[in-house]
Coordinates of C-alpha atoms in Angstrom, one line a residue:
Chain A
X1 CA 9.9 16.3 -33.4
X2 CA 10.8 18.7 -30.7
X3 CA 12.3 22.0 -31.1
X4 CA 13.4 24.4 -28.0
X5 CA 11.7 28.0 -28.3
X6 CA 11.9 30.3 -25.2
X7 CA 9.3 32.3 -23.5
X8 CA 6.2 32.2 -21.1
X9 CA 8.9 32.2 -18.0
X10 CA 6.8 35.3 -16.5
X11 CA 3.7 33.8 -17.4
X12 CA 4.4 30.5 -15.6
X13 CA 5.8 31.8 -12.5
X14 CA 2.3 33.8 -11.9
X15 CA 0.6 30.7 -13.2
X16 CA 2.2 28.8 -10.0
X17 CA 1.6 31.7 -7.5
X18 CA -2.3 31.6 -8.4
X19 CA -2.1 28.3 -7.9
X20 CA -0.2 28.0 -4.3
X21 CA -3.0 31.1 -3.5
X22 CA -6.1 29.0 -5.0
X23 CA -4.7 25.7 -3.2
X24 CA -5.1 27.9 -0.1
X25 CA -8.5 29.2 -1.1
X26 CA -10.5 31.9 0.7
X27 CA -7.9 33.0 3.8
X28 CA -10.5 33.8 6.0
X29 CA -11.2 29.7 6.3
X30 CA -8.6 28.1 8.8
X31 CA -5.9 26.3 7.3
X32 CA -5.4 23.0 6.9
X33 CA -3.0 20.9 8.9
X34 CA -1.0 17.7 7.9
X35 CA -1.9 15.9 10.9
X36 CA -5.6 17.0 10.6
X37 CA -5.6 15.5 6.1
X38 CA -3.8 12.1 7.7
X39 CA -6.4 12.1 10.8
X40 CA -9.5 13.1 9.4
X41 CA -9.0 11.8 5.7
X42 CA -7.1 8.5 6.0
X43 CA -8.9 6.4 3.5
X44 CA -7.3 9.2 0.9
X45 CA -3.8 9.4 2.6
X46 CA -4.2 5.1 2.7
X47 CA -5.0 5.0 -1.2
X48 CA -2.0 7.6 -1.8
X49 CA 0.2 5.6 -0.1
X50 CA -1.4 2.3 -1.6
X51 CA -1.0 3.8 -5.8
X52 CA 2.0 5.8 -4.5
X53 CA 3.8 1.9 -3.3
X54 CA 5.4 4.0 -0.5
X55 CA 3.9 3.6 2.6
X56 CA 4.5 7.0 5.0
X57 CA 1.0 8.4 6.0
X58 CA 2.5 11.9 7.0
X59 CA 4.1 12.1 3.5
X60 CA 1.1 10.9 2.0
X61 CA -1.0 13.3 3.6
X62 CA 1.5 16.3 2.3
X63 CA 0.8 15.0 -0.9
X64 CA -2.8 15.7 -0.5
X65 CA -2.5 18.8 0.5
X66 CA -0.1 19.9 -1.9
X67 CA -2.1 18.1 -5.1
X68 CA -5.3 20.7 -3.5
X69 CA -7.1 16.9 -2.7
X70 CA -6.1 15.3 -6.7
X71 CA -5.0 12.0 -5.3
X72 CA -3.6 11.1 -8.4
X73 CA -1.4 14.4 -8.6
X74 CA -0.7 13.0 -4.6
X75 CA 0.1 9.7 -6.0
X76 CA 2.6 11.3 -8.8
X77 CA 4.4 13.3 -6.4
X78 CA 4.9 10.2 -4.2
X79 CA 6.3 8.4 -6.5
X80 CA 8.8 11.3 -7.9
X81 CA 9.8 11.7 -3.9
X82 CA 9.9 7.4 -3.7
X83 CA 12.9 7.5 -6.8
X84 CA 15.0 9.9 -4.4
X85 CA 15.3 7.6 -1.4
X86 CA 18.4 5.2 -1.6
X87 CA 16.8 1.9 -1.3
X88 CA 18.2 -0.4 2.5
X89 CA 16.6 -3.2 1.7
X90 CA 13.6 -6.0 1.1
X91 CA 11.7 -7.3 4.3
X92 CA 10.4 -10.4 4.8
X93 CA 7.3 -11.4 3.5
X94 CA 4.6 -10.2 6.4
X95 CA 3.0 -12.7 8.0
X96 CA -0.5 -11.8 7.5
X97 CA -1.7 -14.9 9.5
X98 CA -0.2 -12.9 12.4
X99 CA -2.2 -9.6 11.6
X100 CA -3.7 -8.1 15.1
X101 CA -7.2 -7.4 12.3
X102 CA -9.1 -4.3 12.9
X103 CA -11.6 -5.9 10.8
X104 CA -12.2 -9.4 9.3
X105 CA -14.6 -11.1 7.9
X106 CA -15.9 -13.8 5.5
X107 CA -18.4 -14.1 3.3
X108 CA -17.9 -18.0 3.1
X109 CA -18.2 -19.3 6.6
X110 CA -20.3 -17.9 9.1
X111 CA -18.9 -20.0 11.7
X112 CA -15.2 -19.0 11.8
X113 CA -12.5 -19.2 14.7
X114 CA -11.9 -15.5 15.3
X115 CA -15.1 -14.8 13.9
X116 CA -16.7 -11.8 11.9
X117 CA -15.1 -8.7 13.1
X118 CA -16.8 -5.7 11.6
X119 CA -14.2 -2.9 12.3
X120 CA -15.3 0.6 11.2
X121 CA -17.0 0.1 8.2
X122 CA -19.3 1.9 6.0
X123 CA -21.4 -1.4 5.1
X124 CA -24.7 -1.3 6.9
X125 CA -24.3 2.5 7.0
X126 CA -27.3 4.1 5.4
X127 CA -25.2 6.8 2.8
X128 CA -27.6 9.2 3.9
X129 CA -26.0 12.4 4.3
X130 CA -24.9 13.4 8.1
X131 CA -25.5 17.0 8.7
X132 CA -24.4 16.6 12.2
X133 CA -20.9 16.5 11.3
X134 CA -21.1 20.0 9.2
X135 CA -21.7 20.7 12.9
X136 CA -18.6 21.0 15.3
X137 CA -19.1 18.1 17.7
X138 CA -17.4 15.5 19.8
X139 CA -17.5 12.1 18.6
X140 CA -18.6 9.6 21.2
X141 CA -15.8 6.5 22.3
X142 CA -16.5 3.5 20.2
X143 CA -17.7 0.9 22.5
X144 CA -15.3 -1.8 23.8
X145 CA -15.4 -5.5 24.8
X146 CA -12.8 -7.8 26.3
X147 CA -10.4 -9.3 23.1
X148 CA -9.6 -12.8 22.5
X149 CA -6.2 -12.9 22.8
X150 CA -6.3 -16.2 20.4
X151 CA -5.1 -16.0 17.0
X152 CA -7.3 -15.6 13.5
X153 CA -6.2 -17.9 11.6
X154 CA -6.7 -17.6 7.6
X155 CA -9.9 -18.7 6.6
X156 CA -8.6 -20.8 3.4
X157 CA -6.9 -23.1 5.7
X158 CA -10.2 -24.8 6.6
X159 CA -11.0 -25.6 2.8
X160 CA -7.2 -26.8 2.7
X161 CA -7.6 -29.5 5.3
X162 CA -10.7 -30.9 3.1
X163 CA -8.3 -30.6 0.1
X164 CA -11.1 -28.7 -1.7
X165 CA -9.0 -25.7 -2.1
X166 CA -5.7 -25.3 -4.2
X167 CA -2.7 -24.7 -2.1
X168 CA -0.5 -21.7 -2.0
X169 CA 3.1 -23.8 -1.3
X170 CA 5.6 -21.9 0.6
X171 CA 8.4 -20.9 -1.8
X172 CA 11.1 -18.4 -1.2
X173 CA 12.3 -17.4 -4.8
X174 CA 13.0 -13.6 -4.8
X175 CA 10.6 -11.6 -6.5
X176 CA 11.0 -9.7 -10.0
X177 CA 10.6 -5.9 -8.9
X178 CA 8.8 -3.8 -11.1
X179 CA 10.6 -0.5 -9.4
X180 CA 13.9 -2.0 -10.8
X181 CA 13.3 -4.1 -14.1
X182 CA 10.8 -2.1 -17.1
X183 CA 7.9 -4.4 -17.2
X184 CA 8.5 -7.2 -19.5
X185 CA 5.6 -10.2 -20.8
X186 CA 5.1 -12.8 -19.8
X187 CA 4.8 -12.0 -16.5
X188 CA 4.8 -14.6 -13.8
X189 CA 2.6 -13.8 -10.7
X190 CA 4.6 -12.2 -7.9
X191 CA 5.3 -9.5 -10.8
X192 CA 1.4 -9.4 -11.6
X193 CA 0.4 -9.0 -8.0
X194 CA 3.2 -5.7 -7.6
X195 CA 2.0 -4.1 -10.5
X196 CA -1.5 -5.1 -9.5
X197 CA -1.1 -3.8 -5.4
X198 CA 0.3 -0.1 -7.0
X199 CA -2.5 -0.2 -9.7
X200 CA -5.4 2.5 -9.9
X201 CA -8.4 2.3 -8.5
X202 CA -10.6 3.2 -10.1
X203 CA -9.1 0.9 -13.4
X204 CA -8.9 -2.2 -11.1
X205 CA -12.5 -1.9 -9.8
X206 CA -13.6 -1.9 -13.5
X207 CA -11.8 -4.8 -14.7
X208 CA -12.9 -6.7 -11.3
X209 CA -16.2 -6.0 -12.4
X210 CA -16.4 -6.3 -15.9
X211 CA -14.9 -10.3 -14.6
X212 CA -18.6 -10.2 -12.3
X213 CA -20.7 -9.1 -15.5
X214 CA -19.1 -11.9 -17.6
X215 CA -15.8 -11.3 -19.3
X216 CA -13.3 -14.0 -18.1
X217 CA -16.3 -15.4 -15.6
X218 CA -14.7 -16.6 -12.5
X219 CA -17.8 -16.5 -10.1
X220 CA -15.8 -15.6 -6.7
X221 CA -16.7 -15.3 -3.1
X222 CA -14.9 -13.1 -0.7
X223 CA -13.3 -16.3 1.5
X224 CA -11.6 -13.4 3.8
X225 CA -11.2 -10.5 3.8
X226 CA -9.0 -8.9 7.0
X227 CA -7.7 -5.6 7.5
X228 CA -5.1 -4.9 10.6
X229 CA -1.2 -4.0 11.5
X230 CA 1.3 -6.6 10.9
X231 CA 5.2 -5.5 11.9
X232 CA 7.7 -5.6 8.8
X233 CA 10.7 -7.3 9.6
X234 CA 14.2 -7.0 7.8
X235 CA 17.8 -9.1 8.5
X236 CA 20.2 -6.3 9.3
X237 CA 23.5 -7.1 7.6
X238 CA 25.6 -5.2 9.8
X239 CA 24.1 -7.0 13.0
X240 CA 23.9 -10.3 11.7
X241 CA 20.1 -11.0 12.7
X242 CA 16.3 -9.5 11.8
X243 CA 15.2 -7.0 13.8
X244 CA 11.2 -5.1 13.2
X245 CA 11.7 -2.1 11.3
X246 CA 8.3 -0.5 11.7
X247 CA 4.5 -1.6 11.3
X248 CA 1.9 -1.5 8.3
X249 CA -1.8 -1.4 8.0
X250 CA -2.7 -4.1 5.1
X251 CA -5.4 -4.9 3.6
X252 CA -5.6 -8.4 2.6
X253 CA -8.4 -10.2 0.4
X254 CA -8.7 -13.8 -0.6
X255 CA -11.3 -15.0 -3.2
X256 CA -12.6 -18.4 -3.2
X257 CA -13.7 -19.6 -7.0
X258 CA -15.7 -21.9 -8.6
X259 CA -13.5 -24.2 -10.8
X260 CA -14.7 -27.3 -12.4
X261 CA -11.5 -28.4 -13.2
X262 CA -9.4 -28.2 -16.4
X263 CA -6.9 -30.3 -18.5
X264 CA -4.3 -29.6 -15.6
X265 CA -6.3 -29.5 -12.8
X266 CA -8.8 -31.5 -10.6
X267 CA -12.2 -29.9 -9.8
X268 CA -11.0 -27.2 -6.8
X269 CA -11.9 -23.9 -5.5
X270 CA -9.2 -21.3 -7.2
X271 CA -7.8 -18.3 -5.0
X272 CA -7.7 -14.8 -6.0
X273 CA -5.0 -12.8 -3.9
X274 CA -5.5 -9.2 -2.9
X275 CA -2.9 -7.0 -0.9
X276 CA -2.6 -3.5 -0.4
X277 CA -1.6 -0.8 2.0
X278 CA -3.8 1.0 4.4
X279 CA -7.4 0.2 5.0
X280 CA -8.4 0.3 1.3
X281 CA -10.6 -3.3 1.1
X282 CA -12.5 -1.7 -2.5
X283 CA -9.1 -2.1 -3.7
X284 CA -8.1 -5.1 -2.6
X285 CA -11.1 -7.0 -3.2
X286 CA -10.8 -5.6 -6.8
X287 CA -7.1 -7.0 -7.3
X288 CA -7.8 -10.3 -5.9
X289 CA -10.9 -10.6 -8.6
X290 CA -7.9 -9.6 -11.5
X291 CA -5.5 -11.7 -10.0
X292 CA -8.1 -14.7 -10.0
X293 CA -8.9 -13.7 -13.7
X294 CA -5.2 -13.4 -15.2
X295 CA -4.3 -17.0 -13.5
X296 CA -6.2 -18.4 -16.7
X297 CA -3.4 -19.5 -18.3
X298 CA -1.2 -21.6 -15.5
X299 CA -4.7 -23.3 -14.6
X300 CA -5.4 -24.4 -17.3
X301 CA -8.6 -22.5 -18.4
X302 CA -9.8 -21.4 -21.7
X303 CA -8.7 -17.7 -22.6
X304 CA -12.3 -16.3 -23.4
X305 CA -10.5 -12.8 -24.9
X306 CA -12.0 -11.2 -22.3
X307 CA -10.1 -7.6 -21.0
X308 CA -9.2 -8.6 -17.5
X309 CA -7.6 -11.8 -18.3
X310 CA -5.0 -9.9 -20.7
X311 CA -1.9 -9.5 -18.7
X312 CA -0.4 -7.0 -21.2
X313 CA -3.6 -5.1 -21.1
X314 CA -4.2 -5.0 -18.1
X315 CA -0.5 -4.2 -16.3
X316 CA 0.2 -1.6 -19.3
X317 CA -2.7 -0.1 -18.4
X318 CA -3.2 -0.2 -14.6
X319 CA -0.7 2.2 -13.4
X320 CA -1.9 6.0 -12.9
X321 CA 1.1 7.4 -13.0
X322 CA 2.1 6.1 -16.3
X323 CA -1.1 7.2 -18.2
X324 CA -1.5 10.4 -16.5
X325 CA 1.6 11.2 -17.8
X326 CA 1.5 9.8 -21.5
X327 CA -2.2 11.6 -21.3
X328 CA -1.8 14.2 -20.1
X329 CA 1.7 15.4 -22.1
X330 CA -0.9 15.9 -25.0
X331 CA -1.9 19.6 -23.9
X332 CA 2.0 20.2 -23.5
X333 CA 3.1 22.4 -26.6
X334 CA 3.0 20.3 -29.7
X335 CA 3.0 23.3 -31.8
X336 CA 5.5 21.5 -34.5
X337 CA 4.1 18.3 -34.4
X338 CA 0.7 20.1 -35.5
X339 CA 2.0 22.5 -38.2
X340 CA 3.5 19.5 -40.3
X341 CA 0.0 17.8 -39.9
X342 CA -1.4 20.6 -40.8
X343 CA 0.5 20.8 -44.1
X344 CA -0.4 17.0 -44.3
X345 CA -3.7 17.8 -44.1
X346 CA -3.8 20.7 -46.7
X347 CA -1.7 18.7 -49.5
X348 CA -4.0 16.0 -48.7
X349 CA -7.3 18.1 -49.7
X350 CA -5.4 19.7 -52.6
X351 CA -4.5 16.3 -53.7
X352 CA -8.5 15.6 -53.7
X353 CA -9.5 18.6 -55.0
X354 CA -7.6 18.6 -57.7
X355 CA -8.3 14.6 -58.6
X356 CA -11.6 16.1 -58.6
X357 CA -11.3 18.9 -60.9
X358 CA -9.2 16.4 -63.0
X359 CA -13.1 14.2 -63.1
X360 CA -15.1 17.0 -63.9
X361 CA -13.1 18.2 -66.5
X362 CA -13.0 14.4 -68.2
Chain B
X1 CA 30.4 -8.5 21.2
X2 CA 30.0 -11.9 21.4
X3 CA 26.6 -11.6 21.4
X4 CA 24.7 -15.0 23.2
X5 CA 21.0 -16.1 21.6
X6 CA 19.2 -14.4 24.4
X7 CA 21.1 -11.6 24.0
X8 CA 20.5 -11.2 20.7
X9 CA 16.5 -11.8 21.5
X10 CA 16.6 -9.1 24.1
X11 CA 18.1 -6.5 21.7
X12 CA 15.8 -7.1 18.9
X13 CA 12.8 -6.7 21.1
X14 CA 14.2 -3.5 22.2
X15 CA 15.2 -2.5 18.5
X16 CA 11.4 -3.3 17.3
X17 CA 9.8 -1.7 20.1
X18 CA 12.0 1.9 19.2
X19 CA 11.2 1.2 15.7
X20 CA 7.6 1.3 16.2
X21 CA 7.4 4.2 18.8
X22 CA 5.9 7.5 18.3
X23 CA 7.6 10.4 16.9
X24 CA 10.2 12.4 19.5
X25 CA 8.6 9.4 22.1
X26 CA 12.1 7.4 22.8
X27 CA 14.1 11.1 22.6
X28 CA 11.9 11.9 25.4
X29 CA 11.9 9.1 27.5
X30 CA 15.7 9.0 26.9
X31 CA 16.0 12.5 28.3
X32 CA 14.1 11.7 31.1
X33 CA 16.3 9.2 32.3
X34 CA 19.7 10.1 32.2
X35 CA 21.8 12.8 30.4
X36 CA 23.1 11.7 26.6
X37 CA 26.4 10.5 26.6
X38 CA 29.4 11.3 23.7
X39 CA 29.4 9.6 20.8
X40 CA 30.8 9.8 17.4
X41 CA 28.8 9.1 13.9
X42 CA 30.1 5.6 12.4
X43 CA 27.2 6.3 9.9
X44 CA 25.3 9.2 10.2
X45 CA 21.1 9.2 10.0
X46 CA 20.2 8.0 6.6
X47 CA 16.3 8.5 5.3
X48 CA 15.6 5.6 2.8
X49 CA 13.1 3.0 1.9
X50 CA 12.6 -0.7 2.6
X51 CA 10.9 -2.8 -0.1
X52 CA 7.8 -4.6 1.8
X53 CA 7.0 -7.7 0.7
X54 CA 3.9 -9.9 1.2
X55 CA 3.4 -13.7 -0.4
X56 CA 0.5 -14.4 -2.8
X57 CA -2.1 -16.2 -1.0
X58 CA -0.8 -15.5 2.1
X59 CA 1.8 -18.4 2.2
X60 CA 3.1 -18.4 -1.1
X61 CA 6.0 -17.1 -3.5
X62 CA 6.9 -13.6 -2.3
X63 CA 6.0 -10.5 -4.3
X64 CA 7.1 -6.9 -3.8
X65 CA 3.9 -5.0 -2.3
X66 CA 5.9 -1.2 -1.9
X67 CA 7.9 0.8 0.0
X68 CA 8.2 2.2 3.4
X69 CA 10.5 4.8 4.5
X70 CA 13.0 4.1 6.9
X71 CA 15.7 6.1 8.9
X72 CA 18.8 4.5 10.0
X73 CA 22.2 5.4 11.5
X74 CA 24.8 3.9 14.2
X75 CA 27.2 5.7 16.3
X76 CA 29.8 4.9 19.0
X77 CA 29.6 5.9 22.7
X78 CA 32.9 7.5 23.9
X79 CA 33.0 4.3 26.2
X80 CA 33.3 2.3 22.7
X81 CA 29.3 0.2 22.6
X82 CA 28.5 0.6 19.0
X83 CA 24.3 1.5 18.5
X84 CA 22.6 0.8 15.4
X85 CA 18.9 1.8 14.8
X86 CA 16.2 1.2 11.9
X87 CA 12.9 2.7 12.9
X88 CA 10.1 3.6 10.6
X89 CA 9.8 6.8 9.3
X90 CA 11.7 9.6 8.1
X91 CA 12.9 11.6 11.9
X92 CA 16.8 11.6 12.4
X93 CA 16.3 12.9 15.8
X94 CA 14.6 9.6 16.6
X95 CA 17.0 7.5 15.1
X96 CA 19.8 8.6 16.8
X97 CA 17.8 8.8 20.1
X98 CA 17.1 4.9 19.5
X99 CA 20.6 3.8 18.2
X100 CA 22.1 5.8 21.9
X101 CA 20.2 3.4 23.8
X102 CA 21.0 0.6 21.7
X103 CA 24.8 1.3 23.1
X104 CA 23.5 2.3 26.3
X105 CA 21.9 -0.9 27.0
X106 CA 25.1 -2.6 26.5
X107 CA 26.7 -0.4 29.1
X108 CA 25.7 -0.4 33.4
X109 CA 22.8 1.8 32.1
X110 CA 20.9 -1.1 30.3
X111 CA 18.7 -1.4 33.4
X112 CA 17.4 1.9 34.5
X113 CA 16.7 2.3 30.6
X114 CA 15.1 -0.8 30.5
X115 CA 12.3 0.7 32.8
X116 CA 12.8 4.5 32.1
X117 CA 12.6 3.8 28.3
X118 CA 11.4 0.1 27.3
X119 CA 9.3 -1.0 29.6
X120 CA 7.1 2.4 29.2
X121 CA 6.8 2.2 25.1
X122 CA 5.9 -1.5 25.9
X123 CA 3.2 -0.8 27.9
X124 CA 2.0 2.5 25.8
X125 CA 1.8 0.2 23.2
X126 CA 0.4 -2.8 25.3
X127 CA -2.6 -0.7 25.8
X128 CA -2.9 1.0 22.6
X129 CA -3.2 -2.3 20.8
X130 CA -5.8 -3.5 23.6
X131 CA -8.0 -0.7 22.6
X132 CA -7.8 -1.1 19.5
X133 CA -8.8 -5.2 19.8
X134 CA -11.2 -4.9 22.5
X135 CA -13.0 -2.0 19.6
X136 CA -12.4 -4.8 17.2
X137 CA -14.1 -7.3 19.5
X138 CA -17.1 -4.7 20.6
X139 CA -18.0 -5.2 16.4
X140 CA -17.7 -9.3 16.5
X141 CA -21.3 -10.4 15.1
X142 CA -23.3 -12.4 17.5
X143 CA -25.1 -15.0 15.3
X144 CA -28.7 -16.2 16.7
X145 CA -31.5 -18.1 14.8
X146 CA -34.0 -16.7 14.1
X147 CA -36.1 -19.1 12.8
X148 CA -34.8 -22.9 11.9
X149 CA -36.9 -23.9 8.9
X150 CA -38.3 -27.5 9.1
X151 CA -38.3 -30.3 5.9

């Protein structure tokens, strides 16, 4: 039940100036640039625009800055700013084959064309603690060598030629578009892996892992896992041909899976896709385990009741956005709602009380 | 215009190369080579969104993977070549710098903006996507055994 009351105007204008002056913090500390948040933090600015599904790192990086560094306050307000834009089109699907990868490897082969391309990763780092950079410094160039112009192909295509590995045909049915259409079950897989490439992180690492520890068990290796630019391409109705519209950073995982075969299916290796924007590979590697584990049902598997394999669970469930909102609503006034509870609540004992009496008198 | 297949190739290389330039970049270089001739808005710069889409597995059924933001107009030069440009982002000023030269290329400009303009955000980017793969290729693993166990 809702009723309007008026009041607490003065009290939250000054609640919003504090704010803009504790988002600033102590003036005598230089102020933060756009440029320097989308420079100098870019794995935030990549998972804002990743959760956000709108890829501009500039307006990502406002976000931050904005949200005082809450990236899912950065994500909300990307998403409010997403609904204003009038919508020109869909692209066609990137041709990640094509990616020019900062960073690819596979965990799989060690003997791949293109072979294992670290790119700047944190793996092999030590996570100790580098006071040099509390200190003002110049970074040193990352050394270069001469590129092979050649390209890397996908390392699934290998297992493919062997037949080992199930196939992903080509198939140009327009996707359902969660941005467009409420979220309805069943949902088929290009709906799945949307909801899943927006989803939170820190949610979609969980499920991935709770698959690793047992629940829905679909043992995977990481077959590829590639991160680079790829160009987005979109037909131009008014000039009757597809012209490149711009360029993305993706991050693209594929998992290869055990599968012993099922009613449906001969004994294979199962995919897992993962596909998200920016260099964000925790994230993708996480959707690609989900995607893997809610396939159970068109391959034919057993549905073990685990979480992750529970499409309604899990796509309810895996947008930030959503449950910030339903969750955090709670500490909005519910002043109403709580006074008839609380005359629930006091009939209720009365009611006992008196039942009581009634006993102790009989 | 009747426009032929290589025609058509020629403009959307230059189309995607202005899409993908820095910010204020192809204003600049567009300044740099000539003054900005009259034109009149047939649609004026729009900021909107494209939906991106990838395929699951890499090759299969498409799937919306999000947005990007996108700014578009088209105008026509006084001497009647229509521009259009789509570039990435959300700056008007570079859209309309990109959809001028779109008409100017069809006019007796098209080749001293073909090496004032193109041919310098090709080779920017030639070398800033070398960089970038020769850093990529500096972090290729060399594999060497170490030891071969025996039977």
């Amino acid at each position: 039940m809702y009723v309007a009351v008026k009041g607490g105007e003065r009290a939250i204008e000054n609640a919003h100036a504090w704010l803009a002056e504790e988002r600033r913090g102590d003036p005598s500390v230089p102020e933060l640039t756009i440029a320097q948040i989308r420079e100098q933090l870019s794995l935030s600015v990549n998972r804002v625009m990743a959760e956000g599904s709108l890829y501009d790192p500039d307006l990502a990086a406002l976000a931050i800055k904005q949200a005082r560094g809450d990236l899912i306050e950065a994500v909300f307000l990307i998403r409010a700013y997403r609904t204003t834009l009038p919508r020109f089109g869909a692209s066609a699907p990137v041709a990640t084959a094509d990616m020019a990868c900062d960073r690819r490897v596979s965990a799989t082969f060690k003997d791949v064309p293109g072979g294992q391309v670290l790119g700047p990763t944190f793996d092999y780092t030590h996570r100790l603690l580098d006071f040099k950079l509390a200190a003002e410094g110049e970074t040193p160039p990352a050394p270069q060598r001469e590129a092979d112009p050649a390209p890397v192909p996908h390392v699934t295509g290998f297992l493919n030629q062997e037949g080992l590995i199930e196939e992903a045909p080509h198939d140009d049915t327009p996707p359902p578009d969660l941005t467009r259409e409420p979220l309805k079950m069943p949902a088929d897989r290009s709906l799945r892996l949307q909801a899943l490439s927006r989803a939170d992180e820190g949610f979609t690492l969980g499920l991935a892992y709770s698959t690793q520890r047992g629940y829905g068990r679909n043992h995977a290796f990481v077959g590829e896992l590639r991160i680079g630019t790829v160009p987005v391409e979109m037909e131009i109705p008014e000039l009757g041909f597809a012209i490149e519209i711009g360029e993305v950073t993706l991050t693209e995982c594929e998992t290869v899976n055990q599968f012993t075969g099922s009613k449906t299916e001969p004994p294979q290796f199962t995919r897992g896709y993962g596909l998200v924007f920016g260099q964000t590979e925790r994230k993708a590697i996480s959707m690609a385990l989900v995607d893997r584990a809610l396939r159970w049902e068109e391959l034919g598997e057993d549905d073990t009741g685990a979480p992750a394999q529970d499409a309604e669970f899990v796509l309810y469930h895996a947008d930030n956005i959503q449950a910030t909102g339903f969750l955090e609503h709670i500490k909005l006034p519910h002043y109403v709602d709580f006074q008839s509870e609380l005359e629930l609540v006091r009939k209720l004992r009365r009611d006992v009380q008196s039942t009581q009496t009634k006993e102790a008198a009989e | 215009m009747n426009e032929t297949t290589a025609d058509i190739s020629a403009r959307k290389a230059w189309m995607g190369l202005m899409a993908k330039a820095p910010a204020a970049r192809v204003g600049a270089l567009l300044d740099g080579a000539c003054a900005r001739p009259d034109f009149k808005w047939l649609r004026p710069p729009e900021v909107g969104s494209v939906m991106v889409r990838g395929r699951a597995g890499g090759t299969g059924a498409p799937f919306n993977l999000g947005e990007m933001t996108v700014t578009r107009c088209a105008l026509r030069l006084a001497s009647g070549e229509v521009g259009h440009a789509y570039i990435q982002g959300r700056s008007k000023a570079d859209a309309e710098a990109a959809a001028l030269i779109d008409a100017l290329m069809q006019t007796g400009q098209a080749a001293t903006l073909q090496t004032a303009v193109l041919d310098v955000l090709a080779a920017d980017r030639a070398a800033l996507t070398k960089v970038r793969a020769e850093k990529a290729a500096a972090t290729k693993v060399d594999f060497f055994t170490m030891v071969r166990g025996e039977d």
